[in-house]
Short mmCIF file of C-alpha atoms and ligand atoms in Angstrom, two decimals:
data_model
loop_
_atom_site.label_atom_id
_atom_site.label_comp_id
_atom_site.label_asym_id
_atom_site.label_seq_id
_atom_site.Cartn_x
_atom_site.Cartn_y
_atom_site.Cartn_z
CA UNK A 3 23.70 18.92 -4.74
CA UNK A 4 22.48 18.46 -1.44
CA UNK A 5 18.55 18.00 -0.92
CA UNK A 6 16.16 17.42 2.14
CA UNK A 7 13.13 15.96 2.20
CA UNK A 8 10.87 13.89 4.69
CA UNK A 9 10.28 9.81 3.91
CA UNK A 10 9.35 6.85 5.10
CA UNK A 11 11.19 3.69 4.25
CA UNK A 12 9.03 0.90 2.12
CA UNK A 13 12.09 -1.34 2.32
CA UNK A 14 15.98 -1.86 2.41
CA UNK A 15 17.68 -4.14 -0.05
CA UNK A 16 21.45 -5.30 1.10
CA UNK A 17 24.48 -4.03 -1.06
CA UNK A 18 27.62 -5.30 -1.24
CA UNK A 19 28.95 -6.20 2.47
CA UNK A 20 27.53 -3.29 4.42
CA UNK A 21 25.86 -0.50 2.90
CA UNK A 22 21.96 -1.12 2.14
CA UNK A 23 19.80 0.48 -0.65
CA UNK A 24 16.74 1.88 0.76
CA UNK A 25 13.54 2.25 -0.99
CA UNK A 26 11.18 5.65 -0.01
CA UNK A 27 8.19 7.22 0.07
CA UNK A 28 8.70 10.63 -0.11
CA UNK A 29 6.99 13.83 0.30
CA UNK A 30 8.05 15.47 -2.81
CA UNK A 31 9.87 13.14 -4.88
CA UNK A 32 7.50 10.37 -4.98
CA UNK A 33 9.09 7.19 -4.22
CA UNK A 34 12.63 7.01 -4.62
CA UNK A 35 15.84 4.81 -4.22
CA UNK A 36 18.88 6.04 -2.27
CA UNK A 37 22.30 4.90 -0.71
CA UNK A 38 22.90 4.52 2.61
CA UNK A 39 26.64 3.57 3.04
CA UNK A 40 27.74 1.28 5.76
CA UNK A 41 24.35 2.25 8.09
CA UNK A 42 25.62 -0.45 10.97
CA UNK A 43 29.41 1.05 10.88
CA UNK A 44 28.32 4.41 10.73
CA UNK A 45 26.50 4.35 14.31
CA UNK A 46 22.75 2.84 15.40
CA UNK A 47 20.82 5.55 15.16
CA UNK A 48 21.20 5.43 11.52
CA UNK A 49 20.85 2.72 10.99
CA UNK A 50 17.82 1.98 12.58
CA UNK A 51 16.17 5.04 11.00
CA UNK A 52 16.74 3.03 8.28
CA UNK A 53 14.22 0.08 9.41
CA UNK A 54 11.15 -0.23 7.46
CA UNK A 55 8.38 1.83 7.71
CA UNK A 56 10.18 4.55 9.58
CA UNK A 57 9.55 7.85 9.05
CA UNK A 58 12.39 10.46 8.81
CA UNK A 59 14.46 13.40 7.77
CA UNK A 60 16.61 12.87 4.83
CA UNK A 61 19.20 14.72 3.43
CA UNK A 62 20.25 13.29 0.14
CA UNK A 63 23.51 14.10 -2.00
CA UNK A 64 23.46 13.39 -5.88
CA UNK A 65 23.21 15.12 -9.11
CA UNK A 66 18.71 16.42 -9.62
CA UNK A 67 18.18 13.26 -11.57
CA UNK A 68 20.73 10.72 -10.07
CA UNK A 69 19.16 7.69 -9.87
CA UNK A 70 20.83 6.40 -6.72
CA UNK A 71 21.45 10.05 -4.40
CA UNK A 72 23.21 8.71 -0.90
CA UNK A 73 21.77 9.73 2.30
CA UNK A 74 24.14 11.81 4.19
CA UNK A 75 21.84 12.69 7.07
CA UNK A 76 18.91 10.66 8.67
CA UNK A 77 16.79 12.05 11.62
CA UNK A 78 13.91 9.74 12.57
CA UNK A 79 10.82 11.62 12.97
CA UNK A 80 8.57 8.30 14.05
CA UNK A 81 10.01 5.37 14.42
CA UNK A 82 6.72 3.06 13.81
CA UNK A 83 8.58 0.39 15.62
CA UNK A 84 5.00 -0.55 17.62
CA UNK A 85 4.09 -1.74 14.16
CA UNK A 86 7.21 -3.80 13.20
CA UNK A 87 6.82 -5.78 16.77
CA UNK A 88 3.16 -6.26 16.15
CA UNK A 89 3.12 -9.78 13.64
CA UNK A 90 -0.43 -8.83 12.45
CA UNK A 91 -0.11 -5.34 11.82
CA UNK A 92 3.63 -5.47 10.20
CA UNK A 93 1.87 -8.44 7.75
CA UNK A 94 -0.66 -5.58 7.10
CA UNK A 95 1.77 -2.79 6.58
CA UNK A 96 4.07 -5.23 4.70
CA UNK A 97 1.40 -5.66 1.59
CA UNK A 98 0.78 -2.16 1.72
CA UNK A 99 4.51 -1.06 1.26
CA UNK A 100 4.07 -4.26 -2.23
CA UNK A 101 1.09 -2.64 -3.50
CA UNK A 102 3.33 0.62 -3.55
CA UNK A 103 5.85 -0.88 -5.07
CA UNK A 104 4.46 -2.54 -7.56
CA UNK A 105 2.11 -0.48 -8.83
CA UNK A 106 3.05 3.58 -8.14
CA UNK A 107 5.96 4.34 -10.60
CA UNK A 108 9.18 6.22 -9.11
CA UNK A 109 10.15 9.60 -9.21
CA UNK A 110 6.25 11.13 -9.51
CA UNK A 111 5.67 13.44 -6.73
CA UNK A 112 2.60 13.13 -4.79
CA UNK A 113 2.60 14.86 -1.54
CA UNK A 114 -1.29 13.07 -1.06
CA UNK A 115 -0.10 10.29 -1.49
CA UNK A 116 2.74 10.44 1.01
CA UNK A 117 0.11 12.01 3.77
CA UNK A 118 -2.80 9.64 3.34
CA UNK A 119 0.18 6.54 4.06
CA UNK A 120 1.63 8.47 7.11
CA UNK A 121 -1.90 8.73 8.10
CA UNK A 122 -2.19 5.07 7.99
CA UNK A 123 0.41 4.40 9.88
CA UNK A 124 -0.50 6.30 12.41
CA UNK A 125 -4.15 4.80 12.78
CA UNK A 126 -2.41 1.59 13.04
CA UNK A 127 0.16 1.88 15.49
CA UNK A 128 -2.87 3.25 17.75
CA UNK A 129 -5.36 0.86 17.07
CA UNK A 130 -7.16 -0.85 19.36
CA UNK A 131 -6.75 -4.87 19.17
CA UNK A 132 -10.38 -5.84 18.47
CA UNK A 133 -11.04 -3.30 15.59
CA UNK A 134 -7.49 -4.15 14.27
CA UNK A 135 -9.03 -7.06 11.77
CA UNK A 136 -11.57 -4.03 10.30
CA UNK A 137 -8.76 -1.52 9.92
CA UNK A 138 -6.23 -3.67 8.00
CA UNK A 139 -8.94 -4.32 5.30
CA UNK A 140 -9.85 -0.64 5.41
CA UNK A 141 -6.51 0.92 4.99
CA UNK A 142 -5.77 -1.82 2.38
CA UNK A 143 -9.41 -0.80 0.05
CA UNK A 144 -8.35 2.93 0.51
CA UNK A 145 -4.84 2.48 -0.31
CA UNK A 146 -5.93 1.03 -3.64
CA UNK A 147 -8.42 3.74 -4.33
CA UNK A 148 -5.67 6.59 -3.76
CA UNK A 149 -3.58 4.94 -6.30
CA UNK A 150 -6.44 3.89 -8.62
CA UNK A 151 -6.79 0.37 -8.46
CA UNK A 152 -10.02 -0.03 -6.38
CA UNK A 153 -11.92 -2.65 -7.32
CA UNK A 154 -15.37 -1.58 -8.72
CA UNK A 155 -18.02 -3.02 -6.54
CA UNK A 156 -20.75 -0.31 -7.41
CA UNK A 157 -22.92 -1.74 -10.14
CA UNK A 158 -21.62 -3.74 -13.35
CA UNK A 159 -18.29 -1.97 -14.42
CA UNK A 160 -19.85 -2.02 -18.25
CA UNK A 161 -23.01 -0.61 -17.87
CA UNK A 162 -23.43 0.19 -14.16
CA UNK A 163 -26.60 -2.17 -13.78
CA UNK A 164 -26.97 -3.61 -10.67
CA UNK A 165 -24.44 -6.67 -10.24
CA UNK A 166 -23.33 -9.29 -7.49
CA UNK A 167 -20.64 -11.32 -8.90
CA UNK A 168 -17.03 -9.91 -9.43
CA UNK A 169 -14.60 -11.12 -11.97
CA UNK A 170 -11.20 -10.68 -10.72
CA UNK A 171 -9.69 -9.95 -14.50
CA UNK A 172 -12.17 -7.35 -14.77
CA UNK A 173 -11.08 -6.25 -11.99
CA UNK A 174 -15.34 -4.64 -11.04
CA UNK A 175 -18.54 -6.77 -10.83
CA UNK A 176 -19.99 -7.14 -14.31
CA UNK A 177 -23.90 -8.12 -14.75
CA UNK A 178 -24.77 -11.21 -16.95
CA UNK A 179 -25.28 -9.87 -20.11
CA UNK A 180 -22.01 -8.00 -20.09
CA UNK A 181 -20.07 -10.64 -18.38
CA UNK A 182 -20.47 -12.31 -21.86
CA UNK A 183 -22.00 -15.57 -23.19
CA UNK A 184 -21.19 -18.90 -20.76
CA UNK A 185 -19.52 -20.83 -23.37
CA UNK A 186 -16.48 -23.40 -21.95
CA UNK A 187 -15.26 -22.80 -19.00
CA UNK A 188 -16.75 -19.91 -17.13
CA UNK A 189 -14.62 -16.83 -16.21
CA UNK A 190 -13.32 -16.94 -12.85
CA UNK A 191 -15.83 -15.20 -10.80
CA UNK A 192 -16.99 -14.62 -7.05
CA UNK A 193 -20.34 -13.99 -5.52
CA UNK A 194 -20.69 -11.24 -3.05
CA UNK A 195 -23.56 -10.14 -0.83
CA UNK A 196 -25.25 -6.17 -0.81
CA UNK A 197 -23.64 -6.14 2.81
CA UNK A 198 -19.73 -6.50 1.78
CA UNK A 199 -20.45 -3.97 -1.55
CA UNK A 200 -22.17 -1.03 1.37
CA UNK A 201 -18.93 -1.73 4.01
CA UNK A 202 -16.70 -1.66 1.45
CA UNK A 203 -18.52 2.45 0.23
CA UNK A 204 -18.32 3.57 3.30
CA UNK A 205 -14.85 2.03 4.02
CA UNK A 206 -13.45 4.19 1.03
CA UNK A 207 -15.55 7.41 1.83
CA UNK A 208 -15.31 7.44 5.41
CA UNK A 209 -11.93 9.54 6.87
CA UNK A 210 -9.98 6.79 8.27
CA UNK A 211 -9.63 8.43 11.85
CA UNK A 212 -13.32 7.82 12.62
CA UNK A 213 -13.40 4.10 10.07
CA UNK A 214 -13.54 2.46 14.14
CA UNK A 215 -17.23 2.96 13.98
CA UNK A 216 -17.68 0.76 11.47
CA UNK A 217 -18.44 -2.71 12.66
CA UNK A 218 -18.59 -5.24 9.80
CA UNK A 219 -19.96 -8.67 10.71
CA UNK A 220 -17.16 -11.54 10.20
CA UNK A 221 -18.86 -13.01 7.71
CA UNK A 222 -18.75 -9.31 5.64
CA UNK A 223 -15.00 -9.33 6.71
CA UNK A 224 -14.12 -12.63 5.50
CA UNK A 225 -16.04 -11.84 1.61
CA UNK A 226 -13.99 -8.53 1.28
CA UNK A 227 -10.72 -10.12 2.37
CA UNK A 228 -10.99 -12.59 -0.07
CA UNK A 229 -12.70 -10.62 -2.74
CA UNK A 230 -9.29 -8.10 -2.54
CA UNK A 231 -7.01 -11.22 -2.17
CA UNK A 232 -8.38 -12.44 -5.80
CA UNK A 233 -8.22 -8.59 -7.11
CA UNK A 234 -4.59 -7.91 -5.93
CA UNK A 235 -2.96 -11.37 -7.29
CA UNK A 236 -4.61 -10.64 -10.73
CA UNK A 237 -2.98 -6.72 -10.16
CA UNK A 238 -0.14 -7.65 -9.12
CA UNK A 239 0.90 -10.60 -11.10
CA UNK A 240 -0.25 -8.85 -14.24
CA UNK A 241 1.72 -5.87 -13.44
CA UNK A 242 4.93 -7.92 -12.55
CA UNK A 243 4.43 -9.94 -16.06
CA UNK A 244 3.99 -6.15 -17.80
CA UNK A 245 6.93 -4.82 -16.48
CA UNK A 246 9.29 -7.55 -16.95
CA UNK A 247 8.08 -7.33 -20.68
CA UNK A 248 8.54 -3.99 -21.16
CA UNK A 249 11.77 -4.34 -19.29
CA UNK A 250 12.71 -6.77 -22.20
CA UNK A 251 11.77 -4.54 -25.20
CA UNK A 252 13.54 -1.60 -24.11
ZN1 ZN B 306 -23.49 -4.72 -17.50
#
């Protein structure tokens, strides 16, 4: 059966000599795997609609539940190549595509999903160069929120009481008395300021298009990026030990 939907390419994986697998977001399939056979034989133009982050027209062949359809057709819609050539915002992009990845399961379609990530691309190939440090943090706090992995930086994540110090394997800031008893070595845990925890509100609330008026100090900047760095190596590592366990058991 032949089907057609839009995508844009999280990555390509090499198989065999020539043909590539390539890994998609999709607009109504979720993220998916497919075939692409021999993409540098077969002509340029598709393969480079196969380069990452592109967006394009698919047409897929495969049985409705095939788990590896090929792509017969590819029509690139936006290219995104202004992103691949920049270092800084392809570094940003790149740990957007992980977080993905790792954490949204395949084959679950969510047409927001696929939107709000277009959307980001598109604020990032036009960004301006001196807001471009304030975006990449933004897009990477709202990308966790739309798949549910924000970190919780509005009161203790027990009881809500107000609370300055997160704790990366609670993934939320907890206050003292929930954070438990200081007995042996303390949990690891990070300070933040009331500054960071208001940027980082309206940096989820705000609609990304208009996120260039906010102008976060460095200092703000530096606490969030770090704060997210500690969050996402606890999600990420804990979801890559998860999944290799379950992959075990099955
Ligand atoms: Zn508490």
């Amino acid at each position: 059966m032949l089907t057609r939907t839009e995508g844009i390419v999280l990555r390509t994986q090499k198989y065999g000599e020539a043909d590539l697998i390539a890994t998609y977001l999709t607009s109504d399939r979720g993220i998916i795997k497919a075939f692409a056979k021999s993409p540098r034989k077969t002509g340029s133009r598709f393969g480079s609609s196969l380069e990452p982050l592109t967006h394009a027209r698919i047409s897929l062949w495969g049985k409705e539940q095939a788990s590896l359809p090929k792509i017969t057709q590819s029509d690139i819609i936006n290219s995104f190549h202004r992103i691949r050539e920049s270092f800084q915002d392809f570094i940003s992009a790149s740990r957007l595509v992980e977080i993905l990845i790792s954490l949204v399961p395949e084959g679950i379609p969510n047409k927001r999903l696929f939107s709000f990530f277009l959307n980001i691309l598109h604020a990032v190939r036009s960004s301006e160069q001196e807001s471009k440090d304030t975006l990449h943090l933004i897009t990477l706090v709202r990308l966790l929120a739309a798949v549910g992995y924000a970190p919780g930086l509005e009161g203790c994540g027990k009881c809500g009481e107000r609370s300055l110090v997160f704790y990366p394997d609670s993934g939320t800031t907890l206050c003292g008395r929930c954070a438990g008893p200081k007995t042996g070595a303390a949990k690891p845990h990070m300070r933040i300021h009331d500054n960071t925890i208001r940027f980082y509100t309206h940096s989820i609330e705000w609609p990304v298009h208009i996120s260039d008026r906010l102008k976060p100090g460095r200092e703000i900047l530096a606490e969030l990026s770090l704060l997210l760095d500690k969050h996402i190596t606890y999600l990420l590592s804990r979801k890559l030990m998860s999944s290799e366990f379950s992959a075990g058991t099955k």
